[in-house]
Amino acid sequence: MSVRNTMQSALDLAFSLLCIGPLTVVFWRGTFNAITDVAFRDLPTFESRWHPALMLYLTGMFMKITVDLTKHSLRDILINKGSILQTFASTVLLYLDSFFGVVMWVGGFNLLYVFPGLYWYSLTGVLLVTSSILMTIKAFHCTGAVP
């Protein structure tokens, strides 16, 4: 590897570690906290959160599927358009996908607060059941289960 390639790799790594990584965490964490605050502000207990949490989860899942289908249908339309329009559409779809992913995660986490609860034995049961299911379907061998 040449010196130039080594320097480019080092700068790329530094940019990723010092800029991209922290900004990604800020986006995810800020969006997660904002949605949680708006959706559950007036609900005093975890047990009263199940309905809004389920709605958030289902809305996020439905919208992520819709955005994915939109990406595929827009591909053919945007293939011969200008690069500015392609970049704009890609950016909007990327941020919509990210946002609705966070919406789905907020709903999912808050559902887990209600069902099974926050007791160690119920969380251990969830860990064992889900791990067993994932091992049975060999999900640990596919790229979808690799962090």
mmCIF file of N, CA and C in Angstrom:
data_model
loop_
_atom_site.group_PDB
_atom_site.id
_atom_site.type_symbol
_atom_site.label_atom_id
_atom_site.label_comp_id
_atom_site.label_asym_id
_atom_site.label_seq_id
_atom_site.Cartn_x
_atom_site.Cartn_y
_atom_site.Cartn_z
ATOM 1 N N MET A 1 0.848 -1.168 0.000
ATOM 2 C CA MET A 1 0.000 0.000 0.000
ATOM 3 C C MET A 1 0.899 1.238 0.000
ATOM 4 N N SER A 2 0.541 2.196 -0.790
ATOM 5 C CA SER A 2 1.364 3.395 -0.907
ATOM 6 C C SER A 2 1.118 4.337 0.277
ATOM 7 N N VAL A 3 1.974 5.315 0.409
ATOM 8 C CA VAL A 3 1.858 6.293 1.484
ATOM 9 C C VAL A 3 0.568 7.099 1.328
ATOM 10 N N ARG A 4 0.235 7.403 0.096
ATOM 11 C CA ARG A 4 -0.990 8.178 -0.163
ATOM 12 C C ARG A 4 -2.227 7.396 0.275
ATOM 13 N N ASN A 5 -2.291 6.128 -0.066
ATOM 14 C CA ASN A 5 -3.426 5.296 0.337
ATOM 15 C C ASN A 5 -3.495 5.160 1.851
ATOM 16 N N THR A 6 -2.353 5.034 2.485
ATOM 17 C CA THR A 6 -2.316 4.921 3.939
ATOM 18 C C THR A 6 -2.828 6.202 4.589
ATOM 19 N N MET A 7 -2.423 7.350 4.070
ATOM 20 C CA MET A 7 -2.882 8.631 4.602
ATOM 21 C C MET A 7 -4.385 8.817 4.387
ATOM 22 N N GLN A 8 -4.884 8.436 3.201
ATOM 23 C CA GLN A 8 -6.315 8.542 2.932
ATOM 24 C C GLN A 8 -7.107 7.650 3.877
ATOM 25 N N SER A 9 -6.616 6.445 4.114
ATOM 26 C CA SER A 9 -7.292 5.533 5.037
ATOM 27 C C SER A 9 -7.288 6.083 6.456
ATOM 28 N N ALA A 10 -6.150 6.660 6.867
ATOM 29 C CA ALA A 10 -6.054 7.231 8.212
ATOM 30 C C ALA A 10 -6.991 8.434 8.361
ATOM 31 N N LEU A 11 -7.043 9.300 7.362
ATOM 32 C CA LEU A 11 -7.943 10.456 7.416
ATOM 33 C C LEU A 11 -9.405 10.027 7.380
ATOM 34 N N ASP A 12 -9.708 9.014 6.587
ATOM 35 C CA ASP A 12 -11.068 8.483 6.528
ATOM 36 C C ASP A 12 -11.478 7.929 7.890
ATOM 37 N N LEU A 13 -10.591 7.179 8.526
ATOM 38 C CA LEU A 13 -10.871 6.625 9.844
ATOM 39 C C LEU A 13 -11.054 7.739 10.867
ATOM 40 N N ALA A 14 -10.171 8.732 10.849
ATOM 41 C CA ALA A 14 -10.272 9.841 11.789
ATOM 42 C C ALA A 14 -11.576 10.608 11.588
ATOM 43 N N PHE A 15 -11.943 10.881 10.336
ATOM 44 C CA PHE A 15 -13.202 11.584 10.046
ATOM 45 C C PHE A 15 -14.395 10.772 10.533
ATOM 46 N N SER A 16 -14.368 9.470 10.310
ATOM 47 C CA SER A 16 -15.465 8.611 10.758
ATOM 48 C C SER A 16 -15.574 8.593 12.274
ATOM 49 N N LEU A 17 -14.429 8.479 12.963
ATOM 50 C CA LEU A 17 -14.439 8.397 14.425
ATOM 51 C C LEU A 17 -14.781 9.727 15.089
ATOM 52 N N LEU A 18 -14.301 10.817 14.532
ATOM 53 C CA LEU A 18 -14.450 12.114 15.188
ATOM 54 C C LEU A 18 -15.657 12.915 14.718
ATOM 55 N N CYS A 19 -16.204 12.603 13.556
ATOM 56 C CA CYS A 19 -17.310 13.398 13.019
ATOM 57 C C CYS A 19 -18.563 12.552 12.765
ATOM 58 N N ILE A 20 -18.448 11.580 11.896
ATOM 59 C CA ILE A 20 -19.620 10.795 11.477
ATOM 60 C C ILE A 20 -20.224 10.008 12.643
ATOM 61 N N GLY A 21 -19.397 9.312 13.397
ATOM 62 C CA GLY A 21 -19.895 8.521 14.528
ATOM 63 C C GLY A 21 -20.655 9.345 15.549
ATOM 64 N N PRO A 22 -20.034 10.405 16.086
ATOM 65 C CA PRO A 22 -20.765 11.223 17.067
ATOM 66 C C PRO A 22 -22.037 11.879 16.513
ATOM 67 N N LEU A 23 -22.003 12.347 15.265
ATOM 68 C CA LEU A 23 -23.200 12.958 14.689
ATOM 69 C C LEU A 23 -24.322 11.930 14.503
ATOM 70 N N THR A 24 -23.959 10.710 14.165
ATOM 71 C CA THR A 24 -24.966 9.650 14.046
ATOM 72 C C THR A 24 -25.612 9.364 15.395
ATOM 73 N N VAL A 25 -24.794 9.271 16.433
ATOM 74 C CA VAL A 25 -25.326 9.029 17.779
ATOM 75 C C VAL A 25 -26.216 10.184 18.220
ATOM 76 N N VAL A 26 -25.808 11.411 17.931
ATOM 77 C CA VAL A 26 -26.615 12.582 18.299
ATOM 78 C C VAL A 26 -27.960 12.534 17.580
ATOM 79 N N PHE A 27 -27.967 12.194 16.294
ATOM 80 C CA PHE A 27 -29.233 12.101 15.552
ATOM 81 C C PHE A 27 -30.146 11.051 16.175
ATOM 82 N N TRP A 28 -29.622 9.832 16.355
ATOM 83 C CA TRP A 28 -30.458 8.740 16.867
ATOM 84 C C TRP A 28 -30.945 9.040 18.281
ATOM 85 N N ARG A 29 -30.032 9.458 19.152
ATOM 86 C CA ARG A 29 -30.400 9.688 20.547
ATOM 87 C C ARG A 29 -31.348 10.884 20.672
ATOM 88 N N GLY A 30 -31.068 11.960 19.957
ATOM 89 C CA GLY A 30 -31.936 13.129 20.022
ATOM 90 C C GLY A 30 -33.332 12.846 19.498
ATOM 91 N N THR A 31 -33.412 12.149 18.382
ATOM 92 C CA THR A 31 -34.711 11.800 17.817
ATOM 93 C C THR A 31 -35.466 10.853 18.747
ATOM 94 N N PHE A 32 -34.755 9.863 19.295
ATOM 95 C CA PHE A 32 -35.367 8.905 20.222
ATOM 96 C C PHE A 32 -35.942 9.627 21.439
ATOM 97 N N ASN A 33 -35.147 10.517 22.040
ATOM 98 C CA ASN A 33 -35.612 11.239 23.229
ATOM 99 C C ASN A 33 -36.758 12.188 22.905
ATOM 100 N N ALA A 34 -36.704 12.863 21.758
ATOM 101 C CA ALA A 34 -37.776 13.785 21.382
ATOM 102 C C ALA A 34 -39.091 13.040 21.166
ATOM 103 N N ILE A 35 -39.049 11.928 20.458
ATOM 104 C CA ILE A 35 -40.271 11.148 20.216
ATOM 105 C C ILE A 35 -40.813 10.599 21.533
ATOM 106 N N THR A 36 -39.927 10.099 22.381
ATOM 107 C CA THR A 36 -40.352 9.570 23.676
ATOM 108 C C THR A 36 -41.017 10.659 24.510
ATOM 109 N N ASP A 37 -40.424 11.846 24.531
ATOM 110 C CA ASP A 37 -40.985 12.949 25.314
ATOM 111 C C ASP A 37 -42.353 13.363 24.788
ATOM 112 N N VAL A 38 -42.493 13.464 23.485
ATOM 113 C CA VAL A 38 -43.772 13.889 22.906
ATOM 114 C C VAL A 38 -44.848 12.817 23.093
ATOM 115 N N ALA A 39 -44.494 11.571 22.884
ATOM 116 C CA ALA A 39 -45.504 10.504 22.909
ATOM 117 C C ALA A 39 -45.935 10.106 24.313
ATOM 118 N N PHE A 40 -45.025 10.213 25.282
ATOM 119 C CA PHE A 40 -45.326 9.672 26.608
ATOM 120 C C PHE A 40 -45.282 10.714 27.715
ATOM 121 N N ARG A 41 -45.361 11.998 27.366
ATOM 122 C CA ARG A 41 -45.248 13.080 28.346
ATOM 123 C C ARG A 41 -46.323 12.992 29.422
ATOM 124 N N ASP A 42 -47.556 12.720 29.053
ATOM 125 C CA ASP A 42 -48.668 12.761 30.008
ATOM 126 C C ASP A 42 -49.005 11.393 30.597
ATOM 127 N N LEU A 43 -48.173 10.394 30.369
ATOM 128 C CA LEU A 43 -48.460 9.052 30.867
ATOM 129 C C LEU A 43 -47.539 8.754 32.056
ATOM 130 N N PRO A 44 -48.110 8.661 33.257
ATOM 131 C CA PRO A 44 -47.272 8.576 34.451
ATOM 132 C C PRO A 44 -46.602 7.214 34.682
ATOM 133 N N THR A 45 -47.213 6.142 34.206
ATOM 134 C CA THR A 45 -46.657 4.817 34.497
ATOM 135 C C THR A 45 -46.336 4.074 33.200
ATOM 136 N N PHE A 46 -45.449 3.071 33.343
ATOM 137 C CA PHE A 46 -45.115 2.244 32.196
ATOM 138 C C PHE A 46 -46.324 1.459 31.708
ATOM 139 N N GLU A 47 -47.215 1.060 32.614
ATOM 140 C CA GLU A 47 -48.372 0.259 32.228
ATOM 141 C C GLU A 47 -49.348 1.023 31.336
ATOM 142 N N SER A 48 -49.356 2.348 31.427
ATOM 143 C CA SER A 48 -50.268 3.145 30.600
ATOM 144 C C SER A 48 -49.680 3.460 29.223
ATOM 145 N N ARG A 49 -48.460 3.000 28.948
ATOM 146 C CA ARG A 49 -47.788 3.325 27.693
ATOM 147 C C ARG A 49 -48.043 2.325 26.568
ATOM 148 N N TRP A 50 -48.719 1.232 26.828
ATOM 149 C CA TRP A 50 -48.773 0.174 25.820
ATOM 150 C C TRP A 50 -49.481 0.610 24.539
ATOM 151 N N HIS A 51 -50.564 1.379 24.642
ATOM 152 C CA HIS A 51 -51.309 1.774 23.439
ATOM 153 C C HIS A 51 -50.501 2.735 22.556
ATOM 154 N N PRO A 52 -49.955 3.831 23.096
ATOM 155 C CA PRO A 52 -49.125 4.690 22.245
ATOM 156 C C PRO A 52 -47.875 3.977 21.731
ATOM 157 N N ALA A 53 -47.311 3.089 22.547
ATOM 158 C CA ALA A 53 -46.119 2.353 22.113
ATOM 159 C C ALA A 53 -46.449 1.434 20.941
ATOM 160 N N LEU A 54 -47.586 0.758 21.021
ATOM 161 C CA LEU A 54 -48.000 -0.113 19.925
ATOM 162 C C LEU A 54 -48.272 0.698 18.658
ATOM 163 N N MET A 55 -48.902 1.859 18.815
ATOM 164 C CA MET A 55 -49.165 2.717 17.651
ATOM 165 C C MET A 55 -47.856 3.210 17.029
ATOM 166 N N LEU A 56 -46.890 3.614 17.853
ATOM 167 C CA LEU A 56 -45.595 4.044 17.335
ATOM 168 C C LEU A 56 -44.897 2.910 16.593
ATOM 169 N N TYR A 57 -44.922 1.723 17.183
ATOM 170 C CA TYR A 57 -44.262 0.585 16.561
ATOM 171 C C TYR A 57 -44.895 0.258 15.207
ATOM 172 N N LEU A 58 -46.210 0.171 15.183
ATOM 173 C CA LEU A 58 -46.899 -0.172 13.928
ATOM 174 C C LEU A 58 -46.757 0.930 12.882
ATOM 175 N N THR A 59 -46.828 2.193 13.308
ATOM 176 C CA THR A 59 -46.650 3.303 12.374
ATOM 177 C C THR A 59 -45.238 3.308 11.803
ATOM 178 N N GLY A 60 -44.245 3.141 12.666
ATOM 179 C CA GLY A 60 -42.864 3.111 12.199
ATOM 180 C C GLY A 60 -42.615 1.961 11.235
ATOM 181 N N MET A 61 -43.149 0.788 11.562
ATOM 182 C CA MET A 61 -42.958 -0.376 10.695
ATOM 183 C C MET A 61 -43.651 -0.162 9.339
ATOM 184 N N PHE A 62 -44.882 0.321 9.370
ATOM 185 C CA PHE A 62 -45.620 0.561 8.129
ATOM 186 C C PHE A 62 -44.922 1.607 7.261
ATOM 187 N N MET A 63 -44.451 2.678 7.881
ATOM 188 C CA MET A 63 -43.804 3.742 7.114
ATOM 189 C C MET A 63 -42.442 3.314 6.582
ATOM 190 N N LYS A 64 -41.707 2.489 7.328
ATOM 191 C CA LYS A 64 -40.437 1.973 6.805
ATOM 192 C C LYS A 64 -40.674 1.098 5.580
ATOM 193 N N ILE A 65 -41.699 0.281 5.629
ATOM 194 C CA ILE A 65 -42.039 -0.553 4.476
ATOM 195 C C ILE A 65 -42.446 0.331 3.300
ATOM 196 N N THR A 66 -43.244 1.367 3.572
ATOM 197 C CA THR A 66 -43.675 2.292 2.518
ATOM 198 C C THR A 66 -42.484 3.014 1.903
ATOM 199 N N VAL A 67 -41.555 3.480 2.740
ATOM 200 C CA VAL A 67 -40.368 4.165 2.225
ATOM 201 C C VAL A 67 -39.520 3.213 1.387
ATOM 202 N N ASP A 68 -39.378 1.965 1.829
ATOM 203 C CA ASP A 68 -38.614 0.984 1.041
ATOM 204 C C ASP A 68 -39.261 0.748 -0.322
ATOM 205 N N LEU A 69 -40.570 0.597 -0.345
ATOM 206 C CA LEU A 69 -41.262 0.400 -1.624
ATOM 207 C C LEU A 69 -41.157 1.638 -2.506
ATOM 208 N N THR A 70 -41.191 2.811 -1.881
ATOM 209 C CA THR A 70 -41.052 4.060 -2.630
ATOM 210 C C THR A 70 -39.667 4.155 -3.256
ATOM 211 N N LYS A 71 -38.641 3.742 -2.501
ATOM 212 C CA LYS A 71 -37.272 3.757 -3.045
ATOM 213 C C LYS A 71 -37.185 2.936 -4.324
ATOM 214 N N HIS A 72 -37.779 1.759 -4.298
ATOM 215 C CA HIS A 72 -37.713 0.887 -5.470
ATOM 216 C C HIS A 72 -38.502 1.443 -6.650
ATOM 217 N N SER A 73 -39.648 2.066 -6.367
ATOM 218 C CA SER A 73 -40.436 2.598 -7.475
ATOM 219 C C SER A 73 -39.836 3.891 -8.034
ATOM 220 N N LEU A 74 -39.176 4.683 -7.202
ATOM 221 C CA LEU A 74 -38.563 5.921 -7.674
ATOM 222 C C LEU A 74 -37.255 5.683 -8.431
ATOM 223 N N ARG A 75 -36.655 4.544 -8.239
ATOM 224 C CA ARG A 75 -35.372 4.248 -8.894
ATOM 225 C C ARG A 75 -35.488 4.381 -10.406
ATOM 226 N N ASP A 76 -36.507 3.764 -10.977
ATOM 227 C CA ASP A 76 -36.680 3.816 -12.432
ATOM 228 C C ASP A 76 -37.030 5.223 -12.920
ATOM 229 N N ILE A 77 -37.759 5.970 -12.109
ATOM 230 C CA ILE A 77 -38.147 7.324 -12.500
ATOM 231 C C ILE A 77 -36.941 8.266 -12.471
ATOM 232 N N LEU A 78 -36.085 8.117 -11.460
ATOM 233 C CA LEU A 78 -34.969 9.048 -11.268
ATOM 234 C C LEU A 78 -33.693 8.660 -12.007
ATOM 235 N N ILE A 79 -33.685 7.518 -12.671
ATOM 236 C CA ILE A 79 -32.455 7.024 -13.288
ATOM 237 C C ILE A 79 -31.927 7.974 -14.362
ATOM 238 N N ASN A 80 -32.784 8.640 -15.085
ATOM 239 C CA ASN A 80 -32.342 9.533 -16.156
ATOM 240 C C ASN A 80 -32.479 11.012 -15.799
ATOM 241 N N LYS A 81 -32.736 11.310 -14.536
ATOM 242 C CA LYS A 81 -32.880 12.706 -14.109
ATOM 243 C C LYS A 81 -31.521 13.252 -13.705
ATOM 244 N N GLY A 82 -31.464 14.520 -13.391
ATOM 245 C CA GLY A 82 -30.221 15.170 -12.998
ATOM 246 C C GLY A 82 -29.709 14.678 -11.657
ATOM 247 N N SER A 83 -28.429 14.853 -11.454
ATOM 248 C CA SER A 83 -27.811 14.355 -10.225
ATOM 249 C C SER A 83 -28.308 15.122 -8.996
ATOM 250 N N ILE A 84 -28.690 16.379 -9.160
ATOM 251 C CA ILE A 84 -29.195 17.150 -8.022
ATOM 252 C C ILE A 84 -30.523 16.567 -7.546
ATOM 253 N N LEU A 85 -31.407 16.240 -8.462
ATOM 254 C CA LEU A 85 -32.693 15.641 -8.100
ATOM 255 C C LEU A 85 -32.483 14.257 -7.482
ATOM 256 N N GLN A 86 -31.570 13.470 -8.035
ATOM 257 C CA GLN A 86 -31.272 12.157 -7.473
ATOM 258 C C GLN A 86 -30.728 12.273 -6.052
ATOM 259 N N THR A 87 -29.816 13.213 -5.835
ATOM 260 C CA THR A 87 -29.234 13.410 -4.506
ATOM 261 C C THR A 87 -30.293 13.885 -3.514
ATOM 262 N N PHE A 88 -31.147 14.811 -3.952
ATOM 263 C CA PHE A 88 -32.215 15.307 -3.085
ATOM 264 C C PHE A 88 -33.169 14.180 -2.693
ATOM 265 N N ALA A 89 -33.618 13.400 -3.663
ATOM 266 C CA ALA A 89 -34.541 12.291 -3.387
ATOM 267 C C ALA A 89 -33.891 11.257 -2.475
ATOM 268 N N SER A 90 -32.623 10.943 -2.728
ATOM 269 C CA SER A 90 -31.915 9.973 -1.892
ATOM 270 C C SER A 90 -31.789 10.469 -0.457
ATOM 271 N N THR A 91 -31.490 11.741 -0.300
ATOM 272 C CA THR A 91 -31.338 12.309 1.040
ATOM 273 C C THR A 91 -32.658 12.308 1.796
ATOM 274 N N VAL A 92 -33.727 12.722 1.141
ATOM 275 C CA VAL A 92 -35.041 12.743 1.784
ATOM 276 C C VAL A 92 -35.456 11.326 2.190
ATOM 277 N N LEU A 93 -35.297 10.368 1.292
ATOM 278 C CA LEU A 93 -35.680 8.991 1.603
ATOM 279 C C LEU A 93 -34.809 8.400 2.705
ATOM 280 N N LEU A 94 -33.533 8.726 2.718
ATOM 281 C CA LEU A 94 -32.634 8.236 3.765
ATOM 282 C C LEU A 94 -33.063 8.756 5.133
ATOM 283 N N TYR A 95 -33.361 10.051 5.221
ATOM 284 C CA TYR A 95 -33.769 10.618 6.502
ATOM 285 C C TYR A 95 -35.158 10.155 6.919
ATOM 286 N N LEU A 96 -36.062 9.973 5.985
ATOM 287 C CA LEU A 96 -37.371 9.408 6.338
ATOM 288 C C LEU A 96 -37.225 7.981 6.858
ATOM 289 N N ASP A 97 -36.381 7.196 6.198
ATOM 290 C CA ASP A 97 -36.142 5.828 6.644
ATOM 291 C C ASP A 97 -35.537 5.823 8.046
ATOM 292 N N SER A 98 -34.587 6.692 8.290
ATOM 293 C CA SER A 98 -33.959 6.782 9.620
ATOM 294 C C SER A 98 -34.967 7.231 10.671
ATOM 295 N N PHE A 99 -35.746 8.239 10.358
ATOM 296 C CA PHE A 99 -36.724 8.752 11.312
ATOM 297 C C PHE A 99 -37.754 7.685 11.678
ATOM 298 N N PHE A 100 -38.318 7.020 10.672
ATOM 299 C CA PHE A 100 -39.338 6.019 10.983
ATOM 300 C C PHE A 100 -38.733 4.777 11.627
ATOM 301 N N GLY A 101 -37.451 4.536 11.395
ATOM 302 C CA GLY A 101 -36.762 3.483 12.140
ATOM 303 C C GLY A 101 -36.713 3.822 13.616
ATOM 304 N N VAL A 102 -36.428 5.083 13.937
ATOM 305 C CA VAL A 102 -36.419 5.512 15.334
ATOM 306 C C VAL A 102 -37.821 5.433 15.924
ATOM 307 N N VAL A 103 -38.835 5.826 15.165
ATOM 308 C CA VAL A 103 -40.220 5.724 15.637
ATOM 309 C C VAL A 103 -40.541 4.277 16.000
ATOM 310 N N MET A 104 -40.146 3.347 15.144
ATOM 311 C CA MET A 104 -40.398 1.930 15.412
ATOM 312 C C MET A 104 -39.653 1.467 16.665
ATOM 313 N N TRP A 105 -38.398 1.886 16.823
ATOM 314 C CA TRP A 105 -37.618 1.495 18.005
ATOM 315 C C TRP A 105 -38.205 2.083 19.281
ATOM 316 N N VAL A 106 -38.670 3.319 19.265
ATOM 317 C CA VAL A 106 -39.286 3.915 20.460
ATOM 318 C C VAL A 106 -40.504 3.090 20.866
ATOM 319 N N GLY A 107 -41.337 2.761 19.893
ATOM 320 C CA GLY A 107 -42.496 1.924 20.197
ATOM 321 C C GLY A 107 -42.101 0.561 20.717
ATOM 322 N N GLY A 108 -41.111 -0.062 20.083
ATOM 323 C CA GLY A 108 -40.670 -1.388 20.515
ATOM 324 C C GLY A 108 -40.095 -1.399 21.920
ATOM 325 N N PHE A 109 -39.238 -0.433 22.222
ATOM 326 C CA PHE A 109 -38.660 -0.379 23.573
ATOM 327 C C PHE A 109 -39.718 -0.127 24.626
ATOM 328 N N ASN A 110 -40.663 0.749 24.334
ATOM 329 C CA ASN A 110 -41.698 1.024 25.325
ATOM 330 C C ASN A 110 -42.681 -0.125 25.462
ATOM 331 N N LEU A 111 -42.866 -0.911 24.414
ATOM 332 C CA LEU A 111 -43.655 -2.141 24.564
ATOM 333 C C LEU A 111 -42.936 -3.128 25.476
ATOM 334 N N LEU A 112 -41.608 -3.169 25.368
ATOM 335 C CA LEU A 112 -40.850 -4.076 26.236
ATOM 336 C C LEU A 112 -40.871 -3.629 27.694
ATOM 337 N N TYR A 113 -41.070 -2.328 27.955
ATOM 338 C CA TYR A 113 -41.221 -1.879 29.336
ATOM 339 C C TYR A 113 -42.510 -2.417 29.935
ATOM 340 N N VAL A 114 -43.557 -2.515 29.095
ATOM 341 C CA VAL A 114 -44.861 -2.968 29.577
ATOM 342 C C VAL A 114 -44.940 -4.492 29.578
ATOM 343 N N PHE A 115 -44.637 -5.106 28.447
ATOM 344 C CA PHE A 115 -44.668 -6.569 28.318
ATOM 345 C C PHE A 115 -43.252 -7.018 28.025
ATOM 346 N N PRO A 116 -42.530 -7.606 28.756
ATOM 347 C CA PRO A 116 -42.711 -8.427 29.944
ATOM 348 C C PRO A 116 -42.489 -7.699 31.252
ATOM 349 N N GLY A 117 -42.191 -6.443 31.240
ATOM 350 C CA GLY A 117 -41.888 -5.720 32.474
ATOM 351 C C GLY A 117 -40.384 -5.592 32.644
ATOM 352 N N LEU A 118 -39.991 -4.980 33.730
ATOM 353 C CA LEU A 118 -38.570 -4.718 33.958
ATOM 354 C C LEU A 118 -37.969 -5.598 35.062
ATOM 355 N N TYR A 119 -38.598 -6.710 35.334
ATOM 356 C CA TYR A 119 -38.065 -7.620 36.351
ATOM 357 C C TYR A 119 -37.026 -8.528 35.720
ATOM 358 N N TRP A 120 -36.022 -8.920 36.491
ATOM 359 C CA TRP A 120 -34.915 -9.697 35.944
ATOM 360 C C TRP A 120 -35.380 -11.030 35.384
ATOM 361 N N TYR A 121 -36.335 -11.673 36.049
ATOM 362 C CA TYR A 121 -36.776 -12.998 35.585
ATOM 363 C C TYR A 121 -37.565 -12.906 34.282
ATOM 364 N N SER A 122 -38.332 -11.839 34.101
ATOM 365 C CA SER A 122 -39.076 -11.723 32.840
ATOM 366 C C SER A 122 -38.136 -11.344 31.697
ATOM 367 N N LEU A 123 -37.154 -10.491 31.967
ATOM 368 C CA LEU A 123 -36.189 -10.136 30.926
ATOM 369 C C LEU A 123 -35.297 -11.323 30.568
ATOM 370 N N THR A 124 -34.946 -12.147 31.550
ATOM 371 C CA THR A 124 -34.165 -13.356 31.270
ATOM 372 C C THR A 124 -34.975 -14.316 30.413
ATOM 373 N N GLY A 125 -36.281 -14.412 30.686
ATOM 374 C CA GLY A 125 -37.145 -15.254 29.863
ATOM 375 C C GLY A 125 -37.205 -14.780 28.420
ATOM 376 N N VAL A 126 -37.295 -13.458 28.229
ATOM 377 C CA VAL A 126 -37.302 -12.904 26.875
ATOM 378 C C VAL A 126 -35.984 -13.207 26.170
ATOM 379 N N LEU A 127 -34.866 -13.039 26.872
ATOM 380 C CA LEU A 127 -33.553 -13.337 26.299
ATOM 381 C C LEU A 127 -33.465 -14.791 25.860
ATOM 382 N N LEU A 128 -33.893 -15.709 26.713
ATOM 383 C CA LEU A 128 -33.799 -17.136 26.390
ATOM 384 C C LEU A 128 -34.728 -17.521 25.239
ATOM 385 N N VAL A 129 -35.954 -17.031 25.256
ATOM 386 C CA VAL A 129 -36.912 -17.373 24.197
ATOM 387 C C VAL A 129 -36.460 -16.816 22.855
ATOM 388 N N THR A 130 -36.076 -15.538 22.821
ATOM 389 C CA THR A 130 -35.678 -14.946 21.545
ATOM 390 C C THR A 130 -34.369 -15.537 21.032
ATOM 391 N N SER A 131 -33.433 -15.812 21.921
ATOM 392 C CA SER A 131 -32.182 -16.449 21.484
ATOM 393 C C SER A 131 -32.446 -17.838 20.926
ATOM 394 N N SER A 132 -33.354 -18.566 21.563
ATOM 395 C CA SER A 132 -33.699 -19.902 21.062
ATOM 396 C C SER A 132 -34.331 -19.828 19.680
ATOM 397 N N ILE A 133 -35.232 -18.890 19.502
ATOM 398 C CA ILE A 133 -35.877 -18.723 18.190
ATOM 399 C C ILE A 133 -34.841 -18.341 17.141
ATOM 400 N N LEU A 134 -33.964 -17.391 17.462
ATOM 401 C CA LEU A 134 -32.945 -16.963 16.504
ATOM 402 C C LEU A 134 -31.977 -18.092 16.173
ATOM 403 N N MET A 135 -31.629 -18.927 17.156
ATOM 404 C CA MET A 135 -30.741 -20.064 16.875
ATOM 405 C C MET A 135 -31.457 -21.127 16.046
ATOM 406 N N THR A 136 -32.749 -21.321 16.300
ATOM 407 C CA THR A 136 -33.513 -22.310 15.547
ATOM 408 C C THR A 136 -33.608 -21.936 14.074
ATOM 409 N N ILE A 137 -33.823 -20.664 13.788
ATOM 410 C CA ILE A 137 -33.938 -20.247 12.387
ATOM 411 C C ILE A 137 -32.581 -19.868 11.790
ATOM 412 N N LYS A 138 -31.514 -20.101 12.564
ATOM 413 C CA LYS A 138 -30.140 -19.828 12.131
ATOM 414 C C LYS A 138 -29.926 -18.370 11.733
ATOM 415 N N ALA A 139 -30.555 -17.465 12.492
ATOM 416 C CA ALA A 139 -30.408 -16.048 12.190
ATOM 417 C C ALA A 139 -29.027 -15.525 12.522
ATOM 418 N N PHE A 140 -28.304 -16.211 13.410
ATOM 419 C CA PHE A 140 -26.973 -15.765 13.758
ATOM 420 C C PHE A 140 -25.974 -16.042 12.623
ATOM 421 N N HIS A 141 -26.387 -16.808 11.636
ATOM 422 C CA HIS A 141 -25.508 -17.127 10.506
ATOM 423 C C HIS A 141 -25.729 -16.221 9.307
ATOM 424 N N CYS A 142 -26.689 -15.315 9.389
ATOM 425 C CA CYS A 142 -26.943 -14.436 8.265
ATOM 426 C C CYS A 142 -26.438 -13.026 8.569
ATOM 427 N N THR A 143 -26.327 -12.207 7.573
ATOM 428 C CA THR A 143 -25.799 -10.867 7.773
ATOM 429 C C THR A 143 -26.801 -9.966 8.489
ATOM 430 N N GLY A 144 -28.073 -10.302 8.464
ATOM 431 C CA GLY A 144 -29.072 -9.480 9.134
ATOM 432 C C GLY A 144 -28.931 -9.490 10.636
ATOM 433 N N ALA A 145 -28.332 -10.504 11.217
ATOM 434 C CA ALA A 145 -28.186 -10.582 12.660
ATOM 435 C C ALA A 145 -26.805 -10.149 13.120
ATOM 436 N N VAL A 146 -25.943 -9.765 12.216
ATOM 437 C CA VAL A 146 -24.593 -9.339 12.599
ATOM 438 C C VAL A 146 -24.615 -7.844 12.859
ATOM 439 N N PRO A 147 -24.132 -7.407 14.032
ATOM 440 C CA PRO A 147 -24.156 -5.961 14.312
ATOM 441 C C PRO A 147 -23.195 -5.200 13.442
#
